[in-house]
Amino acid sequence: MDASRTLTDTFTPPALRESEFAQIRELAYRQFGLDIKENKQSLVVTRLSKELRRLGLTSFEEYCRHVASDHTGEALIEMADALTTNFTSFLREQAHFQFLRTELTAQLPRTGPVDIWSCASSTGEEPYSILFTLLETLGPGADVRILATDISTRALKAGTAAVYEAQKLAGLPATWLQRYFLKGNGRWQGSYRVRPEFRERVRFQRFNLVTDEPGNFRFPAIFCRNVAIYFDKPTQAALARKLASALEPGGYLFIGHSESLSGMDHGLAYVQPALYRKSVKEH
């Protein structure tokens, strides 16, 4: 073994000083709403040390300067990628998809486009689950389109590619595998890819839930699940109001089952756990 290579490949994370930790916490909170608790110093060291190593930096002070001086915004995106978890799965939180099949689809138009926003789409399992569920209920010819957004460029790239290991699809109906996926061969053995005619119905786009605005488009349903748990109460309330403004009258907001909007001023009515609805009448 080459001794010089061993020394080069060895990386010892530097100490994280209180002032540096405070700067990272403030930056993460201000730029993408992440509420890093005071007892999460070791987590920050673990997650960001990989960035320091990749960038060839020797201290967190250097790293903070690097992020602050990068006017392209790429360093901040990499920081968000490193500090957040993009765990997801197909048909996660089954009650939501049951509601989508039995309740929401009955209120959707049978002609004309149906646009749904998956605003913390991660690597694509959620938006594709929404798409397939709607197509199964409304019919394969239904004009269903999903806007899939996330702050993580890494996650968006994976969602756009739409390649998933077989174990990720283990709980899906066999008919879904046949209808919506292509089975991989050769080096793709053991993987599946969403068929191109369905990939083109999902548009992946970077969106910062804290700093970006959704524009004037209105959706009959928005999925924003298991992301507000990383925010403090004021940021959660501001996000709920922002998403409520992007719902059409009577539209539904789906959140994670570990999340709640109770005690917040957002103008949405509680429907059932993790589900809220905008008034049918605009105020």
Short mmCIF file of N, CA, C and O in Angstrom, two decimals, residues 93-157:
data_model
loop_
_atom_site.label_atom_id
_atom_site.label_comp_id
_atom_site.label_asym_id
_atom_site.label_seq_id
_atom_site.Cartn_x
_atom_site.Cartn_y
_atom_site.Cartn_z
N GLU A 93 -46.83 6.98 4.21
CA GLU A 93 -48.02 7.47 4.91
C GLU A 93 -49.27 7.17 4.07
O GLU A 93 -49.85 8.04 3.42
N GLN A 94 -49.64 5.91 4.10
CA GLN A 94 -50.69 5.36 3.23
C GLN A 94 -52.02 6.10 3.33
O GLN A 94 -52.76 6.19 2.35
N ALA A 95 -52.34 6.63 4.51
CA ALA A 95 -53.63 7.32 4.68
C ALA A 95 -53.79 8.47 3.70
O ALA A 95 -54.91 8.75 3.24
N HIS A 96 -52.70 9.13 3.36
CA HIS A 96 -52.77 10.24 2.41
C HIS A 96 -53.15 9.76 1.02
O HIS A 96 -53.94 10.41 0.32
N PHE A 97 -52.60 8.64 0.61
CA PHE A 97 -52.89 8.14 -0.73
C PHE A 97 -54.28 7.51 -0.80
O PHE A 97 -54.92 7.54 -1.85
N GLN A 98 -54.75 7.00 0.32
CA GLN A 98 -56.13 6.53 0.39
C GLN A 98 -57.09 7.71 0.22
O GLN A 98 -58.08 7.63 -0.52
N PHE A 99 -56.78 8.83 0.87
CA PHE A 99 -57.60 10.05 0.73
C PHE A 99 -57.54 10.56 -0.71
O PHE A 99 -58.55 10.99 -1.27
N LEU A 100 -56.36 10.50 -1.29
CA LEU A 100 -56.18 10.94 -2.67
C LEU A 100 -57.07 10.13 -3.61
O LEU A 100 -57.73 10.68 -4.49
N ARG A 101 -57.11 8.81 -3.39
CA ARG A 101 -57.90 7.93 -4.25
C ARG A 101 -59.40 8.11 -4.06
O ARG A 101 -60.15 8.17 -5.03
N THR A 102 -59.83 8.18 -2.80
CA THR A 102 -61.27 8.09 -2.52
C THR A 102 -61.97 9.43 -2.38
O THR A 102 -63.17 9.53 -2.62
N GLU A 103 -61.26 10.46 -1.96
CA GLU A 103 -61.89 11.75 -1.68
C GLU A 103 -61.47 12.84 -2.67
O GLU A 103 -62.31 13.46 -3.32
N LEU A 104 -60.17 13.05 -2.78
CA LEU A 104 -59.72 14.18 -3.59
C LEU A 104 -60.03 13.99 -5.07
O LEU A 104 -60.47 14.93 -5.75
N THR A 105 -59.83 12.79 -5.60
CA THR A 105 -60.05 12.58 -7.03
C THR A 105 -61.51 12.83 -7.42
O THR A 105 -61.79 13.22 -8.55
N ALA A 106 -62.43 12.63 -6.47
CA ALA A 106 -63.85 12.88 -6.76
C ALA A 106 -64.11 14.36 -6.97
O ALA A 106 -65.12 14.74 -7.59
N GLN A 107 -63.20 15.21 -6.48
CA GLN A 107 -63.38 16.65 -6.60
C GLN A 107 -62.57 17.26 -7.74
O GLN A 107 -62.67 18.46 -8.00
N LEU A 108 -61.78 16.43 -8.41
CA LEU A 108 -60.93 16.93 -9.49
C LEU A 108 -61.68 16.88 -10.82
O LEU A 108 -62.53 16.01 -11.04
N PRO A 109 -61.36 17.78 -11.73
CA PRO A 109 -62.02 17.77 -13.04
C PRO A 109 -61.63 16.55 -13.86
O PRO A 109 -60.50 16.10 -13.81
N ARG A 110 -62.59 16.00 -14.59
CA ARG A 110 -62.32 14.85 -15.44
C ARG A 110 -61.73 15.28 -16.79
O ARG A 110 -61.22 14.47 -17.55
N THR A 111 -61.86 16.56 -17.10
CA THR A 111 -61.23 17.10 -18.30
C THR A 111 -60.34 18.27 -17.88
O THR A 111 -60.57 18.91 -16.87
N GLY A 112 -59.34 18.54 -18.70
CA GLY A 112 -58.42 19.61 -18.35
C GLY A 112 -57.32 19.11 -17.44
O GLY A 112 -57.40 18.02 -16.88
N PRO A 113 -56.26 19.89 -17.29
CA PRO A 113 -55.10 19.44 -16.52
C PRO A 113 -55.35 19.43 -15.01
O PRO A 113 -56.13 20.22 -14.49
N VAL A 114 -54.70 18.48 -14.35
CA VAL A 114 -54.68 18.41 -12.89
C VAL A 114 -53.22 18.60 -12.47
O VAL A 114 -52.36 17.80 -12.83
N ASP A 115 -52.94 19.67 -11.73
CA ASP A 115 -51.57 19.98 -11.30
C ASP A 115 -51.48 19.87 -9.78
O ASP A 115 -52.23 20.52 -9.05
N ILE A 116 -50.54 19.05 -9.31
CA ILE A 116 -50.31 18.86 -7.87
C ILE A 116 -48.87 19.28 -7.58
O ILE A 116 -47.96 19.01 -8.37
N TRP A 117 -48.66 19.90 -6.43
CA TRP A 117 -47.31 20.33 -6.03
C TRP A 117 -46.80 19.43 -4.91
O TRP A 117 -47.39 19.35 -3.84
N SER A 118 -45.69 18.77 -5.16
CA SER A 118 -44.93 18.04 -4.14
C SER A 118 -43.74 18.91 -3.80
O SER A 118 -42.73 18.92 -4.51
N CYS A 119 -43.82 19.68 -2.70
CA CYS A 119 -42.84 20.75 -2.51
C CYS A 119 -41.64 20.38 -1.66
O CYS A 119 -40.77 21.21 -1.42
N ALA A 120 -41.59 19.13 -1.21
CA ALA A 120 -40.35 18.62 -0.59
C ALA A 120 -40.14 17.22 -1.16
O ALA A 120 -40.21 16.22 -0.48
N SER A 121 -39.90 17.19 -2.47
CA SER A 121 -40.01 15.96 -3.25
C SER A 121 -38.87 14.99 -3.07
O SER A 121 -38.96 13.83 -3.47
N SER A 122 -37.77 15.44 -2.49
CA SER A 122 -36.60 14.59 -2.29
C SER A 122 -36.22 13.90 -3.60
O SER A 122 -36.15 14.53 -4.63
N THR A 123 -36.02 12.58 -3.56
CA THR A 123 -35.52 11.85 -4.73
C THR A 123 -36.62 11.32 -5.64
O THR A 123 -36.36 10.48 -6.50
N GLY A 124 -37.85 11.77 -5.45
CA GLY A 124 -38.89 11.50 -6.43
C GLY A 124 -39.95 10.49 -6.06
O GLY A 124 -40.97 10.39 -6.75
N GLU A 125 -39.74 9.74 -4.99
CA GLU A 125 -40.73 8.71 -4.65
C GLU A 125 -42.11 9.30 -4.38
O GLU A 125 -43.12 8.71 -4.78
N GLU A 126 -42.16 10.44 -3.71
CA GLU A 126 -43.46 11.05 -3.41
C GLU A 126 -44.17 11.53 -4.68
O GLU A 126 -45.34 11.16 -4.91
N PRO A 127 -43.56 12.37 -5.53
CA PRO A 127 -44.30 12.83 -6.71
C PRO A 127 -44.73 11.71 -7.65
O PRO A 127 -45.82 11.76 -8.22
N TYR A 128 -43.89 10.69 -7.80
CA TYR A 128 -44.29 9.58 -8.65
C TYR A 128 -45.42 8.78 -8.01
O TYR A 128 -46.32 8.30 -8.72
N SER A 129 -45.43 8.65 -6.70
CA SER A 129 -46.53 7.97 -6.01
C SER A 129 -47.84 8.73 -6.24
O SER A 129 -48.90 8.12 -6.46
N ILE A 130 -47.78 10.06 -6.16
CA ILE A 130 -48.97 10.89 -6.40
C ILE A 130 -49.45 10.69 -7.84
O ILE A 130 -50.65 10.49 -8.10
N LEU A 131 -48.53 10.76 -8.78
CA LEU A 131 -48.87 10.61 -10.19
C LEU A 131 -49.55 9.28 -10.47
O LEU A 131 -50.63 9.23 -11.08
N PHE A 132 -48.93 8.20 -10.02
CA PHE A 132 -49.47 6.87 -10.31
C PHE A 132 -50.84 6.67 -9.65
O PHE A 132 -51.73 6.06 -10.23
N THR A 133 -50.98 7.17 -8.42
CA THR A 133 -52.26 7.05 -7.72
C THR A 133 -53.37 7.76 -8.48
O THR A 133 -54.48 7.23 -8.65
N LEU A 134 -53.08 8.95 -8.96
CA LEU A 134 -54.08 9.71 -9.70
C LEU A 134 -54.42 9.05 -11.04
O LEU A 134 -55.59 9.01 -11.45
N LEU A 135 -53.41 8.54 -11.72
CA LEU A 135 -53.66 7.89 -13.01
C LEU A 135 -54.47 6.61 -12.82
O LEU A 135 -55.32 6.28 -13.67
N GLU A 136 -54.24 5.90 -11.73
CA GLU A 136 -55.01 4.69 -11.45
C GLU A 136 -56.48 5.02 -11.22
O GLU A 136 -57.37 4.25 -11.57
N THR A 137 -56.73 6.17 -10.62
CA THR A 137 -58.10 6.56 -10.27
C THR A 137 -58.80 7.31 -11.38
O THR A 137 -59.97 7.04 -11.70
N LEU A 138 -58.11 8.28 -11.99
CA LEU A 138 -58.72 9.12 -13.02
C LEU A 138 -58.67 8.48 -14.40
O LEU A 138 -59.40 8.90 -15.31
N GLY A 139 -57.79 7.51 -14.56
CA GLY A 139 -57.63 6.86 -15.86
C GLY A 139 -56.30 7.22 -16.48
O GLY A 139 -55.78 8.32 -16.26
N PRO A 140 -55.74 6.31 -17.28
CA PRO A 140 -54.39 6.52 -17.85
C PRO A 140 -54.30 7.72 -18.78
O PRO A 140 -53.22 8.26 -19.00
N GLY A 141 -55.44 8.16 -19.33
CA GLY A 141 -55.42 9.30 -20.24
C GLY A 141 -55.57 10.64 -19.56
O GLY A 141 -55.54 11.69 -20.22
N ALA A 142 -55.71 10.63 -18.23
CA ALA A 142 -55.90 11.88 -17.50
C ALA A 142 -54.67 12.78 -17.63
O ALA A 142 -53.53 12.32 -17.64
N ASP A 143 -54.92 14.07 -17.75
CA ASP A 143 -53.84 15.05 -17.90
C ASP A 143 -53.35 15.47 -16.51
O ASP A 143 -53.75 16.51 -15.97
N VAL A 144 -52.51 14.63 -15.92
CA VAL A 144 -51.99 14.87 -14.58
C VAL A 144 -50.54 15.31 -14.68
O VAL A 144 -49.74 14.68 -15.37
N ARG A 145 -50.21 16.39 -13.98
CA ARG A 145 -48.85 16.91 -13.97
C ARG A 145 -48.44 17.21 -12.53
O ARG A 145 -49.24 17.76 -11.77
N ILE A 146 -47.23 16.85 -12.20
CA ILE A 146 -46.73 17.06 -10.84
C ILE A 146 -45.54 18.02 -10.88
O ILE A 146 -44.59 17.81 -11.64
N LEU A 147 -45.63 19.08 -10.07
CA LEU A 147 -44.48 19.95 -9.85
C LEU A 147 -43.75 19.42 -8.62
O LEU A 147 -44.32 19.35 -7.54
N ALA A 148 -42.51 19.00 -8.81
CA ALA A 148 -41.72 18.41 -7.73
C ALA A 148 -40.55 19.33 -7.41
O ALA A 148 -39.65 19.51 -8.23
N THR A 149 -40.57 19.91 -6.22
CA THR A 149 -39.50 20.84 -5.85
C THR A 149 -38.78 20.38 -4.59
O THR A 149 -39.33 19.65 -3.76
N ASP A 150 -37.56 20.82 -4.46
CA ASP A 150 -36.75 20.51 -3.28
C ASP A 150 -35.60 21.51 -3.24
O ASP A 150 -35.25 22.09 -4.28
N ILE A 151 -35.01 21.67 -2.08
CA ILE A 151 -33.84 22.55 -1.97
C ILE A 151 -32.56 21.83 -2.39
O ILE A 151 -31.57 22.45 -2.73
N SER A 152 -32.60 20.51 -2.37
CA SER A 152 -31.40 19.71 -2.63
C SER A 152 -31.24 19.41 -4.11
O SER A 152 -32.05 18.69 -4.71
N THR A 153 -30.20 19.93 -4.72
CA THR A 153 -29.94 19.65 -6.14
C THR A 153 -29.58 18.17 -6.34
O THR A 153 -29.88 17.59 -7.38
N ARG A 154 -28.96 17.59 -5.35
CA ARG A 154 -28.61 16.17 -5.42
C ARG A 154 -29.87 15.31 -5.49
O ARG A 154 -29.98 14.39 -6.31
N ALA A 155 -30.83 15.63 -4.64
CA ALA A 155 -32.09 14.89 -4.63
C ALA A 155 -32.86 15.10 -5.93
O ALA A 155 -33.43 14.15 -6.49
N LEU A 156 -32.88 16.32 -6.43
CA LEU A 156 -33.59 16.62 -7.67
C LEU A 156 -32.99 15.87 -8.86
O LEU A 156 -33.72 15.39 -9.74
N LYS A 157 -31.68 15.75 -8.87
CA LYS A 157 -31.01 15.01 -9.94
C LYS A 157 -31.43 13.54 -9.92
O LYS A 157 -31.71 12.94 -10.97
#
